[in-house]
Short mmCIF file of C-alpha atoms in Angstrom, two decimals:
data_model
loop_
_atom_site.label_atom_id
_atom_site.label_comp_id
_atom_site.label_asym_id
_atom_site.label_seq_id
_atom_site.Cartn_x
_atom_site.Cartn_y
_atom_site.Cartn_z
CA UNK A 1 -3.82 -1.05 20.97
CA UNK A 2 -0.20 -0.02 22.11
CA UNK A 3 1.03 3.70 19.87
CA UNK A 4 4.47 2.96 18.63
CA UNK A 5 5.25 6.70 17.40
CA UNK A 6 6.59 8.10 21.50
CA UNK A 7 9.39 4.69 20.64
CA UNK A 8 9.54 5.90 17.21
CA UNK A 9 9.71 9.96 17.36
CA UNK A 10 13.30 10.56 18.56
CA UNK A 11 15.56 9.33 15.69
CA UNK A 12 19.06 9.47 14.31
CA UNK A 13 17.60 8.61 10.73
CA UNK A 14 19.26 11.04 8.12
CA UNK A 15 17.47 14.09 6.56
CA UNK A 16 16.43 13.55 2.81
CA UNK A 17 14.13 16.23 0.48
CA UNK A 18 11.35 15.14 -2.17
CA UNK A 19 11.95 15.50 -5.44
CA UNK A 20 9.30 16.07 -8.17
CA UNK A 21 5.69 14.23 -7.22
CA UNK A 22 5.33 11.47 -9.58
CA UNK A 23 2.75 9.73 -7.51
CA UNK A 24 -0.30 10.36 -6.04
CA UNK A 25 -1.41 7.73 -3.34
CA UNK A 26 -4.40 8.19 -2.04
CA UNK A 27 -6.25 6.20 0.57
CA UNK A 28 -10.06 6.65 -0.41
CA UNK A 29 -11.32 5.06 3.47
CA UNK A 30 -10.23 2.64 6.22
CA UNK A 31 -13.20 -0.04 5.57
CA UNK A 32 -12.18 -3.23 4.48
CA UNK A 33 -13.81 -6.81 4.42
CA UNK A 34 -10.68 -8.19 6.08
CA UNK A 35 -8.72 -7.21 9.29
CA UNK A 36 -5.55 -8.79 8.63
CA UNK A 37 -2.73 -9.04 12.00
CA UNK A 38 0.15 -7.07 9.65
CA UNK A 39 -1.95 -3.97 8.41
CA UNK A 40 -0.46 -1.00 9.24
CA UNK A 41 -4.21 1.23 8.85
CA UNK A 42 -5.69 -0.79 11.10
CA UNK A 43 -8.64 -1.26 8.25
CA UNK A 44 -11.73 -3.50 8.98
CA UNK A 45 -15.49 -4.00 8.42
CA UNK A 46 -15.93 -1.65 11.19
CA UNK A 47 -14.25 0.90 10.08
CA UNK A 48 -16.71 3.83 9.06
CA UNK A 49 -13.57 6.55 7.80
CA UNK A 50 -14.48 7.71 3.66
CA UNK A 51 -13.67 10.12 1.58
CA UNK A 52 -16.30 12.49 1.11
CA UNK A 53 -17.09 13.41 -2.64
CA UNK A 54 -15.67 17.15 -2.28
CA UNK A 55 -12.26 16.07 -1.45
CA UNK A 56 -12.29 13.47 -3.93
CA UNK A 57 -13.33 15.79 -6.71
CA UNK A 58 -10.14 17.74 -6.02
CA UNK A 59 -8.24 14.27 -7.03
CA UNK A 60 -8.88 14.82 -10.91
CA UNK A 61 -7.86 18.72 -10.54
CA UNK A 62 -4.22 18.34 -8.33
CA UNK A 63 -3.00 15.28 -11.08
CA UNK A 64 -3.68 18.04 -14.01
CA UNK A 65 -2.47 21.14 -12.04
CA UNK A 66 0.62 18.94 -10.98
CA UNK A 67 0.92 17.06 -14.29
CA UNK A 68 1.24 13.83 -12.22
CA UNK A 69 1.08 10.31 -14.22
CA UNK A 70 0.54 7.66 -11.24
CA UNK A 71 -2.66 7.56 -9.07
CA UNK A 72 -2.02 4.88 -6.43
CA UNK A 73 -5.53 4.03 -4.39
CA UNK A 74 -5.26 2.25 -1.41
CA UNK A 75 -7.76 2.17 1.94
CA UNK A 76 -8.63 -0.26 3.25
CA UNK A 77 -10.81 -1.85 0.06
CA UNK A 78 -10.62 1.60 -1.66
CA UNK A 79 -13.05 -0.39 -3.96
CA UNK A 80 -15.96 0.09 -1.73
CA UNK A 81 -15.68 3.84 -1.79
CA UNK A 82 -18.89 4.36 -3.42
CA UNK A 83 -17.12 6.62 -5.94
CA UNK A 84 -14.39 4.45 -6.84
CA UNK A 85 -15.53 3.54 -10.26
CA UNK A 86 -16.35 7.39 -10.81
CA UNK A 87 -12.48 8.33 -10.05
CA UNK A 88 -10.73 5.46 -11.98
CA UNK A 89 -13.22 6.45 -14.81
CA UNK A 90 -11.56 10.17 -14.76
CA UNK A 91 -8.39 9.68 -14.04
CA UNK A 92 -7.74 6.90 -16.86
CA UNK A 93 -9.66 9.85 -19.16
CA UNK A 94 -6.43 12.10 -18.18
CA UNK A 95 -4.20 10.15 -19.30
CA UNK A 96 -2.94 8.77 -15.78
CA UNK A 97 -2.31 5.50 -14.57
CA UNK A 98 -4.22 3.98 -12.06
CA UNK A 99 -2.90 1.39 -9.50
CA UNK A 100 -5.57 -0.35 -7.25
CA UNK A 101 -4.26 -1.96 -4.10
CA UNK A 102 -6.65 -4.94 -4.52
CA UNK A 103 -6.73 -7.50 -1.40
CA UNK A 104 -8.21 -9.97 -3.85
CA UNK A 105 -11.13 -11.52 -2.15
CA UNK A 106 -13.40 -8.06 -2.39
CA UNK A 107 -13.57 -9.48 -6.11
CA UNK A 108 -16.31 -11.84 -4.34
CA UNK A 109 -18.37 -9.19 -2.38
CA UNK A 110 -22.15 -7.94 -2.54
CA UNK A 111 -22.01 -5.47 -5.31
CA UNK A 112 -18.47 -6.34 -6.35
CA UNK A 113 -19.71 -8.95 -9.03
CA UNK A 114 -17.78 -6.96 -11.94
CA UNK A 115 -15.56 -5.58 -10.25
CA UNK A 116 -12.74 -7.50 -11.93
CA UNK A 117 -14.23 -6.49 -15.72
CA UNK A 118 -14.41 -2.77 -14.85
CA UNK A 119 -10.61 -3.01 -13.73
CA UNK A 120 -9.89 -4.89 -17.26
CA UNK A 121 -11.91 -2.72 -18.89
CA UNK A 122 -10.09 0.66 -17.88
CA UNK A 123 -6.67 -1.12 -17.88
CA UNK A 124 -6.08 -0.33 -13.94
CA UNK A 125 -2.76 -1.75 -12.74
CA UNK A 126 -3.76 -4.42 -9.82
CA UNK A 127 -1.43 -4.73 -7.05
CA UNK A 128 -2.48 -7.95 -4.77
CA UNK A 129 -2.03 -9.13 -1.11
CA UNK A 130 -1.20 -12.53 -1.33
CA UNK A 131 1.07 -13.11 1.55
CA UNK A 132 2.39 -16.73 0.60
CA UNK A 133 1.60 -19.57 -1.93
CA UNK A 134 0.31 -21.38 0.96
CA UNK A 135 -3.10 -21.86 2.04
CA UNK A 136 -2.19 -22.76 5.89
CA UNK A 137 0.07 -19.16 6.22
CA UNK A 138 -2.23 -16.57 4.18
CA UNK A 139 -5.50 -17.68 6.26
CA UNK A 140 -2.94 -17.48 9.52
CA UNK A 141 -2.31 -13.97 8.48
CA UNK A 142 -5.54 -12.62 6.86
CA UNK A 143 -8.30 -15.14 7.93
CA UNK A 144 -9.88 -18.87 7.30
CA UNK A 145 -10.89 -18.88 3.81
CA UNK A 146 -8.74 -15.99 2.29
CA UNK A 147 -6.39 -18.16 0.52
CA UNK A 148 -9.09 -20.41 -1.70
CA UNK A 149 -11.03 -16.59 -2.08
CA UNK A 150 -7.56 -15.27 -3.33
CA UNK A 151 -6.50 -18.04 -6.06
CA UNK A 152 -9.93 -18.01 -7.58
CA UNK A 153 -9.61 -14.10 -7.76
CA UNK A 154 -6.34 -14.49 -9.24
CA UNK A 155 -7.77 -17.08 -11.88
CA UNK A 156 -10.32 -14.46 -13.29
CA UNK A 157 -8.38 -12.24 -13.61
CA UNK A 158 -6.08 -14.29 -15.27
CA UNK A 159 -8.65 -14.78 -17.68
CA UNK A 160 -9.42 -10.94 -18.03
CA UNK A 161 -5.71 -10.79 -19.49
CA UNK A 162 -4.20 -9.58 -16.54
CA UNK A 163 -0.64 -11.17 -16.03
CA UNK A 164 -0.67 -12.48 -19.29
CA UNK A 165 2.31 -11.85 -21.67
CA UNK A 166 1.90 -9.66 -23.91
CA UNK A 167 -1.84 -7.99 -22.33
CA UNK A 168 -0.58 -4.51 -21.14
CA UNK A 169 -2.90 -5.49 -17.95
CA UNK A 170 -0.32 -5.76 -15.17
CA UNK A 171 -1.32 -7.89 -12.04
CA UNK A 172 1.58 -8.06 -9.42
CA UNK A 173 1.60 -9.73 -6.01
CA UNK A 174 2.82 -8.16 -2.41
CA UNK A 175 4.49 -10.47 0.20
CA UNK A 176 4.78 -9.52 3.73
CA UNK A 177 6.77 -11.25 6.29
CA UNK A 178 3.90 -13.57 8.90
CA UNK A 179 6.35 -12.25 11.58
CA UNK A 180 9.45 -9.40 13.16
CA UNK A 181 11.57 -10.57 10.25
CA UNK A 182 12.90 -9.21 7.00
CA UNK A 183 11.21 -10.01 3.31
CA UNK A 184 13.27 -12.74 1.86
CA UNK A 185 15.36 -11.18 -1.53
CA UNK A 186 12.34 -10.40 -3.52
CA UNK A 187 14.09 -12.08 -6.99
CA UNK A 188 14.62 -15.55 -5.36
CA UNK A 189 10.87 -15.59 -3.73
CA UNK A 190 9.34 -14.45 -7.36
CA UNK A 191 10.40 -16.98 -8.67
CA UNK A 192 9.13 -19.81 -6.07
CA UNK A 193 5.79 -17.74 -6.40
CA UNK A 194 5.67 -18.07 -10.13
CA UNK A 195 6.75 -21.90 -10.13
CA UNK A 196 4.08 -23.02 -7.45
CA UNK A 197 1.14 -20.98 -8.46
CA UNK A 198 1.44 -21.47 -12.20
CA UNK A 199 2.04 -25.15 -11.03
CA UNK A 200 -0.99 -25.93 -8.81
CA UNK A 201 -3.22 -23.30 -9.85
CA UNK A 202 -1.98 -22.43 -13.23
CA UNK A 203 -1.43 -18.86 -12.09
CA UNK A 204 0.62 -16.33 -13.77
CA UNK A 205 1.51 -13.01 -12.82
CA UNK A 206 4.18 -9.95 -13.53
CA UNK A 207 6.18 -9.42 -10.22
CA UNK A 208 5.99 -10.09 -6.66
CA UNK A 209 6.54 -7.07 -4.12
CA UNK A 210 8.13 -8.00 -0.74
CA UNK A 211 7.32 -5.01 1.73
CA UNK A 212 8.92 -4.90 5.38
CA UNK A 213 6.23 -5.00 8.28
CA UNK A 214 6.19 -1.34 9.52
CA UNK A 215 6.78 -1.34 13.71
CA UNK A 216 2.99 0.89 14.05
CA UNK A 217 -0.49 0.16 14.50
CA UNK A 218 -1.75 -3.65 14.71
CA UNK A 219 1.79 -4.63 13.86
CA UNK A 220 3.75 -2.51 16.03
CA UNK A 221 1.46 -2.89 18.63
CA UNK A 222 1.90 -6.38 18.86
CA UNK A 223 5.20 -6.38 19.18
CA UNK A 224 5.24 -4.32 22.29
CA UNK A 225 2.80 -6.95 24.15
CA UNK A 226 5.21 -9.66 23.28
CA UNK A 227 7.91 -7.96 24.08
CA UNK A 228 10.06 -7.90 20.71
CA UNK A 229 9.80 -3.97 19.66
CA UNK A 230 13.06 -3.20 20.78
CA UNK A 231 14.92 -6.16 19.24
CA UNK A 232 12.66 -5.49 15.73
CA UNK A 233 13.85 -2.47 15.45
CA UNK A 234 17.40 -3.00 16.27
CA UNK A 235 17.03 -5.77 13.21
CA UNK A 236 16.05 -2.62 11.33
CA UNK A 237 18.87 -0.64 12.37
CA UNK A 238 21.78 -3.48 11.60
CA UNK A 239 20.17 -3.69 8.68
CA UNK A 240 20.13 -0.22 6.93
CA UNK A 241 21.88 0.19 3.76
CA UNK A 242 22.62 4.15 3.01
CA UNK A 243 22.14 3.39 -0.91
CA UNK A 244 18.33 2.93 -0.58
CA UNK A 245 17.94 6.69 0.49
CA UNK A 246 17.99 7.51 -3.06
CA UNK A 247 14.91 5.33 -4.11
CA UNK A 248 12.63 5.29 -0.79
CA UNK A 249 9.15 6.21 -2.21
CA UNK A 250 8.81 9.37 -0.05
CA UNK A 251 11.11 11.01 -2.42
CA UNK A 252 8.50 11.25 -5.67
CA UNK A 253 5.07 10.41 -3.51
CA UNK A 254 2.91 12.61 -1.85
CA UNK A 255 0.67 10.47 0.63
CA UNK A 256 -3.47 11.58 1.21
CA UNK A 257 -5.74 10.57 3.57
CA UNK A 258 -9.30 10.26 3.76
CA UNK A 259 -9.65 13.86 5.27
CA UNK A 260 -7.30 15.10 2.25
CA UNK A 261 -4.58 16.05 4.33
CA UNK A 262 -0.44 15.77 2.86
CA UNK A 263 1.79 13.32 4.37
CA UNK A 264 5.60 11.98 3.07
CA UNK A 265 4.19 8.75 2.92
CA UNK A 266 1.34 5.84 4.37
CA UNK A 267 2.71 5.25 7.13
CA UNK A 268 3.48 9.02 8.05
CA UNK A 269 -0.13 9.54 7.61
CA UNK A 270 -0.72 6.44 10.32
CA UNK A 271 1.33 8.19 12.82
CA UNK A 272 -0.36 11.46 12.20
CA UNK A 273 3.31 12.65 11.12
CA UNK A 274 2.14 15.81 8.77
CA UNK A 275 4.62 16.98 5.62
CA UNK A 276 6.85 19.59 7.26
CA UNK A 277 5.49 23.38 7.62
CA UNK A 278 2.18 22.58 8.88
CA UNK A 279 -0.97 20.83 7.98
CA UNK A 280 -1.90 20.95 4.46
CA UNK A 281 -4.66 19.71 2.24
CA UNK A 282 -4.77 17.91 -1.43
CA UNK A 283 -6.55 21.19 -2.45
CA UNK A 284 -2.48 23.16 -1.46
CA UNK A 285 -1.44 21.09 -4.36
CA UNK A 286 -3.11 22.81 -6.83
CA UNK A 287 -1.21 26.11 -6.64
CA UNK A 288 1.74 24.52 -4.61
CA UNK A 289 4.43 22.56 -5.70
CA UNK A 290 6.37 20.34 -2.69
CA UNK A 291 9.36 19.42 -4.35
CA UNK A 292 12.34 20.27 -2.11
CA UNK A 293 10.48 20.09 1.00
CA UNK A 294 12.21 18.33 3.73
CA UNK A 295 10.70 14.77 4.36
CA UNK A 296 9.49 14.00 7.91
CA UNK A 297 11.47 11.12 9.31
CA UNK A 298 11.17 8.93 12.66
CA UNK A 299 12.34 5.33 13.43
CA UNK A 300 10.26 3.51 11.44
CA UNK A 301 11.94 4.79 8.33
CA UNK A 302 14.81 2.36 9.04
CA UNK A 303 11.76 -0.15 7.87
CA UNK A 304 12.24 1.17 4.31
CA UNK A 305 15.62 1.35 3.89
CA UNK A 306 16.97 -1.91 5.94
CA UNK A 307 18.31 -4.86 3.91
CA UNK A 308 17.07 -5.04 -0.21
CA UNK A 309 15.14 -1.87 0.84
CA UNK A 310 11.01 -1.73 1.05
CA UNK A 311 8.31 0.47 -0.73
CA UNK A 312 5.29 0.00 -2.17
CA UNK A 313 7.14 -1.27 -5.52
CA UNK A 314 8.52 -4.05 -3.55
CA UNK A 315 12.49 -3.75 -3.00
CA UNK A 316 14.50 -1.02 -4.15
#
């Protein structure tokens, strides 16, 4: 595995502050029941890095104390944190709303049986990896057998409600580029999602997120051994539009990891890029408010705000 953040650390990318936290995203552990070639945590079955139960306790206490209405969970699978269900349960009990980054096909594992009813159930928001309507291009990207896993995933929870006009239970879809390219504009590829799904699988869903692939870990890494890092990141560069500093997600997210600790954002916390002033914990935020703070930038920030713009809300 090549590191990316010594090509990364020198940059000319502007300063920006955070505003007021409206987000809370918290990866809950690394393990995952796919290792796909674009993930920027590097997650996989053999990953053994979770949450312990202390830390995660302190999840329920920093969204009251900060008065914060988003909980974002992410890993890996955060789903098989053993105390998944137990978090969703309390946060949705405060009031907040809870956004599982779902890769779909975890729907189908030991012990996940009903999973997708508990996520109806407590109304979570499901964001989905679904990298293309194609079968040949999502198992090039996350494995043989993802795609036909994915579609019948999507299906039941189709019939859960989610997607469905009119449900309240919101099931969006997150494209990534299969190579050291730009996301297509997210409007236009929506709607040839929408038309071929609902057509061949009778699919529906909200919106589709198109995310930029992120020059670090598996990603970034394999750019260097083919040799296209440099020109990826000059794409980047050519690219940037000065109008998506006001919307990048850093701005009203505060980033944890497994440990607890603070970063600006995910992939901050993959390049072991701290918040400014020093290493601090989720339990900081219950007496400390970041809003103002300087944001730490590098190069691969140009990966946010190049072309249509990327976050984890798709295009900005």
């Amino acid at each position: 595995m090549h590191e990316t953040i010594t090509l990364l650390r020198a940059t000319d990318f502007p300063a920006i502050e955070r505003r007021t936290v409206e987000t809370l995203q918290v990866n809950l552990g690394y393990k995952c029941n796919q290792s796909c070639v674009h993930c920027h945590v590097n997650a996989g079955p053999n990953r053994w890095e979770m949450m312990d139960e202390q830390t995660l306790d302190l999840i329920p206490l920093v969204l009251s104390a900060r008065g914060i209405k988003t909980l974002d969970l992410t890993g890996g699978a955060p789903e098989l944190h053993t105390q998944f269900r137990r978090l969703v349960r309390t946060a949705s009990r405060l009031g907040v709303k809870v956004i599982d980054r779902c890769n779909l096909t975890i729907l189908f594992e030991p012990g996940q049986k009903d999973l997708a009813e508990f996520l109806a159930e407590h109304n979570v928001e499901i964001v989905a990896s679904l990298p293309c309507y194609s079968l040949e291009n999502v198992d090039k990207q996350r494995g043989d057998g993802v795609f036909e896993k994915s579609i019948a995933a999507l299906q039941k929870l189709n019939a859960l409600g989610y997607g469905q006009p009119g449900s309240g239970k919101v099931l969006n879809l997150v494209y990534n580029p299969q190579g050291p390219n730009l996301p297509p504009n997210q409007q236009a590829l929506e709607a040839d999602y929408k038309r071929e799904l609902n057509a061949h699988f009778g699919i529906v869903f909200n919106s589709l997120f198109t995310l930029a692939n992120m020059p670090i870990k598996r990603f970034g890494s394999m750019l260097i051994s083919k040799g296209t890092f440099r020109d990826y990141m000059q794409l980047l560069k050519d690219n940037y539009q000065e109008q998506n500093l006001d919307s990048v997600m850093c701005r009203s997210t505060v980033s944890v990891d497994w440990q607890g600790f603070l970063y600006d954002c995910d992939f901050n916390q993959q390049l072991s890029l701290p918040v400014p002033g020093g290493r601090r914990h989720l339990r900081d935020l219950l007496e400390a408010d970041l809003s103002g703070n300087t944001i730490c930038v590098a190069d691969h920030c140009y990966g946010c705000t190049a072309g249509q713009g990327s976050s984890c809300g798709g295009a900005l």
